Amino acid sequence: TLISKAIAQYLRTLVSKDSKIETIFEEYYEKGITNQPEILKAEIPGITEKVLTTSAICESCHNGRLYGSTKLRNNGLELEAIDKGHFEKSGKDKDIGVFKVPSLKNITLTAPYMHDGRFSTLKEVIDQYNDNLQPHPNLAEELKDKNGDPFQFNLNEEEKWQLIELLTLFTDSTFLESPQKKTF
């Protein structure tokens, strides 16, 4: 409909580009430091290698941490997809349970999470990826281990909170306070 197209067009004008992580990387890059894991270690004291490895896996689907993605993926929420996802549009079995991968920008502010809003906190999302990925036939390759089984992050509780702390760096406070955003 015309209204949904107008809303979609307006939403495309809302560009978030000043998250804390972008600012941090820019400051380090200006100093000639480009090793992202080292930068993150400096910003989040005590962050473990396992969390950094996990964040790289997240980044592989979420398209470079900061930007929206055009990727469609099955993220192992269910063994048998209740919501058929992109299959409803394509009719192809490879698209059963496949959904668009969102940006991580402002992720701490966009609850509920997943295509159906099943998780109300980032902790629940991380618990899902940590312990409960399902071996759906269309599971994204990025979420499989070397044997083709669902990859489990196996983060301990402290590491889960470190990952959440990392995700908070994706918040763009400038964007949230923008007069442009408040006009809608």
PDB file of C-alpha atoms in Angstrom:
ATOM      1  CA  THR A   1       0.000   0.000   0.000  1.00  0.00           C
ATOM      2  CA  LEU A   2       0.991   3.614  -0.383  1.00  0.00           C
ATOM      3  CA  ILE A   3       1.202   4.190   3.383  1.00  0.00           C
ATOM      4  CA  SER A   4       3.606   1.295   3.937  1.00  0.00           C
ATOM      5  CA  LYS A   5       5.777   2.502   1.043  1.00  0.00           C
ATOM      6  CA  ALA A   6       5.856   6.008   2.526  1.00  0.00           C
ATOM      7  CA  ILE A   7       6.848   4.674   5.953  1.00  0.00           C
ATOM      8  CA  ALA A   8       9.531   2.468   4.398  1.00  0.00           C
ATOM      9  CA  GLN A   9      10.913   5.439   2.452  1.00  0.00           C
ATOM     10  CA  TYR A  10      11.019   7.561   5.613  1.00  0.00           C
ATOM     11  CA  LEU A  11      12.752   4.811   7.580  1.00  0.00           C
ATOM     12  CA  ARG A  12      15.466   4.630   4.904  1.00  0.00           C
ATOM     13  CA  THR A  13      16.298   8.269   5.638  1.00  0.00           C
ATOM     14  CA  LEU A  14      17.117   7.462   9.259  1.00  0.00           C
ATOM     15  CA  VAL A  15      20.836   6.769   9.187  1.00  0.00           C
ATOM     16  CA  SER A  16      22.677   5.812  12.348  1.00  0.00           C
ATOM     17  CA  LYS A  17      26.397   6.406  11.887  1.00  0.00           C
ATOM     18  CA  ASP A  18      27.884   7.514  15.200  1.00  0.00           C
ATOM     19  CA  SER A  19      27.754   4.506  17.479  1.00  0.00           C
ATOM     20  CA  LYS A  20      30.341   4.295  20.212  1.00  0.00           C
ATOM     21  CA  ILE A  21      32.119   1.432  18.441  1.00  0.00           C
ATOM     22  CA  GLU A  22      32.465   3.483  15.256  1.00  0.00           C
ATOM     23  CA  THR A  23      33.905   6.367  17.255  1.00  0.00           C
ATOM     24  CA  ILE A  24      36.313   4.042  19.067  1.00  0.00           C
ATOM     25  CA  PHE A  25      37.542   2.421  15.853  1.00  0.00           C
ATOM     26  CA  GLU A  26      37.934   5.813  14.176  1.00  0.00           C
ATOM     27  CA  GLU A  27      40.045   7.122  17.078  1.00  0.00           C
ATOM     28  CA  TYR A  28      42.315   4.071  17.024  1.00  0.00           C
ATOM     29  CA  TYR A  29      42.565   4.059  13.229  1.00  0.00           C
ATOM     30  CA  GLU A  30      43.712   7.691  13.310  1.00  0.00           C
ATOM     31  CA  LYS A  31      46.547   6.504  15.588  1.00  0.00           C
ATOM     32  CA  GLY A  32      47.408   3.758  13.086  1.00  0.00           C
ATOM     33  CA  ILE A  33      45.949   0.935  15.203  1.00  0.00           C
ATOM     34  CA  THR A  34      43.659  -1.224  13.061  1.00  0.00           C
ATOM     35  CA  ASN A  35      43.620  -4.576  14.873  1.00  0.00           C
ATOM     36  CA  GLN A  36      39.980  -4.747  15.978  1.00  0.00           C
ATOM     37  CA  PRO A  37      40.434  -7.481  18.623  1.00  0.00           C
ATOM     38  CA  GLU A  38      43.224  -5.443  20.232  1.00  0.00           C
ATOM     39  CA  ILE A  39      41.047  -2.328  20.184  1.00  0.00           C
ATOM     40  CA  LEU A  40      38.194  -4.217  21.828  1.00  0.00           C
ATOM     41  CA  LYS A  41      40.549  -5.610  24.480  1.00  0.00           C
ATOM     42  CA  ALA A  42      41.579  -2.048  25.306  1.00  0.00           C
ATOM     43  CA  GLU A  43      37.955  -0.883  25.516  1.00  0.00           C
ATOM     44  CA  ILE A  44      36.516  -3.863  27.397  1.00  0.00           C
ATOM     45  CA  PRO A  45      39.084  -4.920  30.006  1.00  0.00           C
ATOM     46  CA  GLY A  46      39.067  -8.654  30.596  1.00  0.00           C
ATOM     47  CA  ILE A  47      37.208  -9.545  27.399  1.00  0.00           C
ATOM     48  CA  THR A  48      38.172 -13.110  26.535  1.00  0.00           C
ATOM     49  CA  GLU A  49      39.398 -14.551  23.262  1.00  0.00           C
ATOM     50  CA  LYS A  50      36.296 -16.746  23.228  1.00  0.00           C
ATOM     51  CA  VAL A  51      34.067 -13.652  23.263  1.00  0.00           C
ATOM     52  CA  LEU A  52      36.111 -12.048  20.487  1.00  0.00           C
ATOM     53  CA  THR A  53      35.859 -15.252  18.425  1.00  0.00           C
ATOM     54  CA  THR A  54      32.119 -15.389  19.079  1.00  0.00           C
ATOM     55  CA  SER A  55      31.702 -11.754  18.013  1.00  0.00           C
ATOM     56  CA  ALA A  56      33.512 -12.571  14.750  1.00  0.00           C
ATOM     57  CA  ILE A  57      30.996 -15.370  14.130  1.00  0.00           C
ATOM     58  CA  CYS A  58      28.158 -12.915  14.808  1.00  0.00           C
ATOM     59  CA  GLU A  59      29.781 -10.459  12.419  1.00  0.00           C
ATOM     60  CA  SER A  60      29.902 -13.052   9.637  1.00  0.00           C
ATOM     61  CA  CYS A  61      26.105 -12.943   9.356  1.00  0.00           C
ATOM     62  CA  HIS A  62      25.384  -9.466  10.655  1.00  0.00           C
ATOM     63  CA  ASN A  63      27.475  -8.014   7.847  1.00  0.00           C
ATOM     64  CA  GLY A  64      30.433  -6.300   9.386  1.00  0.00           C
ATOM     65  CA  ARG A  65      29.042  -5.475  12.831  1.00  0.00           C
ATOM     66  CA  LEU A  66      27.676  -2.068  12.018  1.00  0.00           C
ATOM     67  CA  TYR A  67      25.648  -2.082   8.873  1.00  0.00           C
ATOM     68  CA  GLY A  68      22.399  -3.639   7.761  1.00  0.00           C
ATOM     69  CA  SER A  69      22.499  -6.876   5.890  1.00  0.00           C
ATOM     70  CA  THR A  70      20.750  -8.196   2.837  1.00  0.00           C
ATOM     71  CA  LYS A  71      21.563 -11.737   3.898  1.00  0.00           C
ATOM     72  CA  LEU A  72      18.853 -14.274   4.559  1.00  0.00           C
ATOM     73  CA  ARG A  73      19.717 -17.008   7.053  1.00  0.00           C
ATOM     74  CA  ASN A  74      18.252 -19.790   9.163  1.00  0.00           C
ATOM     75  CA  ASN A  75      19.676 -19.279  12.629  1.00  0.00           C
ATOM     76  CA  GLY A  76      18.712 -22.590  14.199  1.00  0.00           C
ATOM     77  CA  LEU A  77      15.848 -21.416  16.374  1.00  0.00           C
ATOM     78  CA  GLU A  78      13.789 -24.529  15.707  1.00  0.00           C
ATOM     79  CA  LEU A  79      14.367 -27.981  14.281  1.00  0.00           C
ATOM     80  CA  GLU A  80      11.122 -27.662  12.340  1.00  0.00           C
ATOM     81  CA  ALA A  81      10.339 -24.070  11.453  1.00  0.00           C
ATOM     82  CA  ILE A  82       6.888 -23.039  12.593  1.00  0.00           C
ATOM     83  CA  ASP A  83       7.135 -19.793  10.638  1.00  0.00           C
ATOM     84  CA  LYS A  84       8.276 -20.737   7.139  1.00  0.00           C
ATOM     85  CA  GLY A  85      10.039 -17.396   6.600  1.00  0.00           C
ATOM     86  CA  HIS A  86      11.309 -16.558   3.117  1.00  0.00           C
ATOM     87  CA  PHE A  87       9.828 -19.853   1.854  1.00  0.00           C
ATOM     88  CA  GLU A  88       6.430 -18.102   1.846  1.00  0.00           C
ATOM     89  CA  LYS A  89       7.757 -15.782  -0.855  1.00  0.00           C
ATOM     90  CA  SER A  90      10.100 -18.084  -2.809  1.00  0.00           C
ATOM     91  CA  GLY A  91       8.414 -21.491  -2.469  1.00  0.00           C
ATOM     92  CA  LYS A  92      11.902 -23.068  -2.284  1.00  0.00           C
ATOM     93  CA  ASP A  93      12.673 -25.622   0.437  1.00  0.00           C
ATOM     94  CA  LYS A  94      16.080 -24.036   0.993  1.00  0.00           C
ATOM     95  CA  ASP A  95      14.238 -20.946   2.283  1.00  0.00           C
ATOM     96  CA  ILE A  96      12.217 -22.677   5.024  1.00  0.00           C
ATOM     97  CA  GLY A  97      12.899 -20.918   8.324  1.00  0.00           C
ATOM     98  CA  VAL A  98      15.100 -18.340   6.618  1.00  0.00           C
ATOM     99  CA  PHE A  99      14.808 -14.659   7.590  1.00  0.00           C
ATOM    100  CA  LYS A 100      16.609 -11.379   6.911  1.00  0.00           C
ATOM    101  CA  VAL A 101      19.583 -10.802   9.216  1.00  0.00           C
ATOM    102  CA  PRO A 102      19.257  -7.464  11.024  1.00  0.00           C
ATOM    103  CA  SER A 103      21.975  -4.955  11.756  1.00  0.00           C
ATOM    104  CA  LEU A 104      23.516  -4.906  15.202  1.00  0.00           C
ATOM    105  CA  LYS A 105      23.204  -1.107  15.248  1.00  0.00           C
ATOM    106  CA  ASN A 106      21.266   0.013  18.311  1.00  0.00           C
ATOM    107  CA  ILE A 107      20.621  -3.647  19.118  1.00  0.00           C
ATOM    108  CA  THR A 108      20.248  -2.950  22.831  1.00  0.00           C
ATOM    109  CA  LEU A 109      17.211  -0.803  22.009  1.00  0.00           C
ATOM    110  CA  THR A 110      15.353  -3.042  19.585  1.00  0.00           C
ATOM    111  CA  ALA A 111      13.783  -5.689  21.808  1.00  0.00           C
ATOM    112  CA  PRO A 112      11.982  -7.977  21.395  1.00  0.00           C
ATOM    113  CA  TYR A 113      14.405 -10.054  19.376  1.00  0.00           C
ATOM    114  CA  MET A 114      14.132 -12.548  16.499  1.00  0.00           C
ATOM    115  CA  HIS A 115      11.640 -12.415  13.666  1.00  0.00           C
ATOM    116  CA  ASP A 116       8.809 -13.356  15.998  1.00  0.00           C
ATOM    117  CA  GLY A 117       9.856 -11.429  19.110  1.00  0.00           C
ATOM    118  CA  ARG A 118      10.348 -14.593  21.157  1.00  0.00           C
ATOM    119  CA  PHE A 119      13.213 -13.166  23.236  1.00  0.00           C
ATOM    120  CA  SER A 120      12.830 -10.056  25.351  1.00  0.00           C
ATOM    121  CA  THR A 121      16.509  -9.672  26.313  1.00  0.00           C
ATOM    122  CA  LEU A 122      19.906  -9.963  24.661  1.00  0.00           C
ATOM    123  CA  LYS A 123      20.810 -12.449  27.379  1.00  0.00           C
ATOM    124  CA  GLU A 124      18.073 -14.769  26.091  1.00  0.00           C
ATOM    125  CA  VAL A 125      19.371 -14.380  22.536  1.00  0.00           C
ATOM    126  CA  ILE A 126      22.914 -15.211  23.625  1.00  0.00           C
ATOM    127  CA  ASP A 127      21.646 -18.197  25.638  1.00  0.00           C
ATOM    128  CA  GLN A 128      19.938 -19.478  22.465  1.00  0.00           C
ATOM    129  CA  TYR A 129      23.128 -19.263  20.412  1.00  0.00           C
ATOM    130  CA  ASN A 130      25.217 -20.511  23.295  1.00  0.00           C
ATOM    131  CA  ASP A 131      23.287 -23.667  24.119  1.00  0.00           C
ATOM    132  CA  ASN A 132      20.294 -24.287  21.896  1.00  0.00           C
ATOM    133  CA  LEU A 133      21.060 -24.012  18.177  1.00  0.00           C
ATOM    134  CA  GLN A 134      18.976 -26.589  16.348  1.00  0.00           C
ATOM    135  CA  PRO A 135      20.286 -28.699  13.434  1.00  0.00           C
ATOM    136  CA  HIS A 136      17.714 -27.422  10.956  1.00  0.00           C
ATOM    137  CA  PRO A 137      18.512 -28.605   7.402  1.00  0.00           C
ATOM    138  CA  ASN A 138      18.788 -24.948   6.298  1.00  0.00           C
ATOM    139  CA  LEU A 139      20.977 -23.824   9.208  1.00  0.00           C
ATOM    140  CA  ALA A 140      23.383 -21.098   8.058  1.00  0.00           C
ATOM    141  CA  GLU A 141      26.862 -22.407   7.284  1.00  0.00           C
ATOM    142  CA  GLU A 142      28.298 -19.730   9.575  1.00  0.00           C
ATOM    143  CA  LEU A 143      26.559 -21.455  12.485  1.00  0.00           C
ATOM    144  CA  LYS A 144      27.944 -24.922  11.793  1.00  0.00           C
ATOM    145  CA  ASP A 145      31.105 -26.445  13.194  1.00  0.00           C
ATOM    146  CA  LYS A 146      33.668 -28.309  11.075  1.00  0.00           C
ATOM    147  CA  ASN A 147      31.491 -31.459  11.255  1.00  0.00           C
ATOM    148  CA  GLY A 148      28.389 -29.637  10.006  1.00  0.00           C
ATOM    149  CA  ASP A 149      26.711 -29.674  13.432  1.00  0.00           C
ATOM    150  CA  PRO A 150      25.264 -26.560  15.058  1.00  0.00           C
ATOM    151  CA  PHE A 151      28.056 -24.525  16.586  1.00  0.00           C
ATOM    152  CA  GLN A 152      27.563 -23.861  20.290  1.00  0.00           C
ATOM    153  CA  PHE A 153      29.387 -20.815  21.623  1.00  0.00           C
ATOM    154  CA  ASN A 154      29.924 -22.358  25.077  1.00  0.00           C
ATOM    155  CA  LEU A 155      30.362 -19.006  26.787  1.00  0.00           C
ATOM    156  CA  ASN A 156      30.289 -18.926  30.574  1.00  0.00           C
ATOM    157  CA  GLU A 157      28.068 -16.390  32.371  1.00  0.00           C
ATOM    158  CA  GLU A 158      30.820 -13.756  32.629  1.00  0.00           C
ATOM    159  CA  GLU A 159      31.589 -14.108  28.918  1.00  0.00           C
ATOM    160  CA  LYS A 160      27.911 -13.726  28.034  1.00  0.00           C
ATOM    161  CA  TRP A 161      27.883 -10.401  29.883  1.00  0.00           C
ATOM    162  CA  GLN A 162      31.090  -9.358  28.108  1.00  0.00           C
ATOM    163  CA  LEU A 163      29.366 -10.021  24.779  1.00  0.00           C
ATOM    164  CA  ILE A 164      26.392  -7.916  25.900  1.00  0.00           C
ATOM    165  CA  GLU A 165      28.826  -5.156  26.928  1.00  0.00           C
ATOM    166  CA  LEU A 166      30.334  -5.343  23.452  1.00  0.00           C
ATOM    167  CA  LEU A 167      26.880  -5.101  21.873  1.00  0.00           C
ATOM    168  CA  THR A 168      26.112  -1.952  23.871  1.00  0.00           C
ATOM    169  CA  LEU A 169      28.923  -0.253  21.930  1.00  0.00           C
ATOM    170  CA  PHE A 170      26.677  -0.431  18.848  1.00  0.00           C
ATOM    171  CA  THR A 171      24.300   2.177  20.299  1.00  0.00           C
ATOM    172  CA  ASP A 172      24.264   5.534  18.547  1.00  0.00           C
ATOM    173  CA  SER A 173      23.136   8.067  21.170  1.00  0.00           C
ATOM    174  CA  THR A 174      23.475  10.941  18.695  1.00  0.00           C
ATOM    175  CA  PHE A 175      20.965   9.260  16.393  1.00  0.00           C
ATOM    176  CA  LEU A 176      18.559   8.629  19.251  1.00  0.00           C
ATOM    177  CA  GLU A 177      18.550  12.322  20.170  1.00  0.00           C
ATOM    178  CA  SER A 178      18.225  13.520  16.562  1.00  0.00           C
ATOM    179  CA  PRO A 179      15.410  15.981  15.829  1.00  0.00           C
ATOM    180  CA  GLN A 180      14.917  14.190  12.474  1.00  0.00           C
ATOM    181  CA  LYS A 181      14.013  10.990  14.306  1.00  0.00           C
ATOM    182  CA  LYS A 182      11.494  12.820  16.490  1.00  0.00           C
ATOM    183  CA  THR A 183       9.520  14.135  13.525  1.00  0.00           C
ATOM    184  CA  PHE A 184       7.810  10.844  12.850  1.00  0.00           C
TER     185      PHE A 184
END
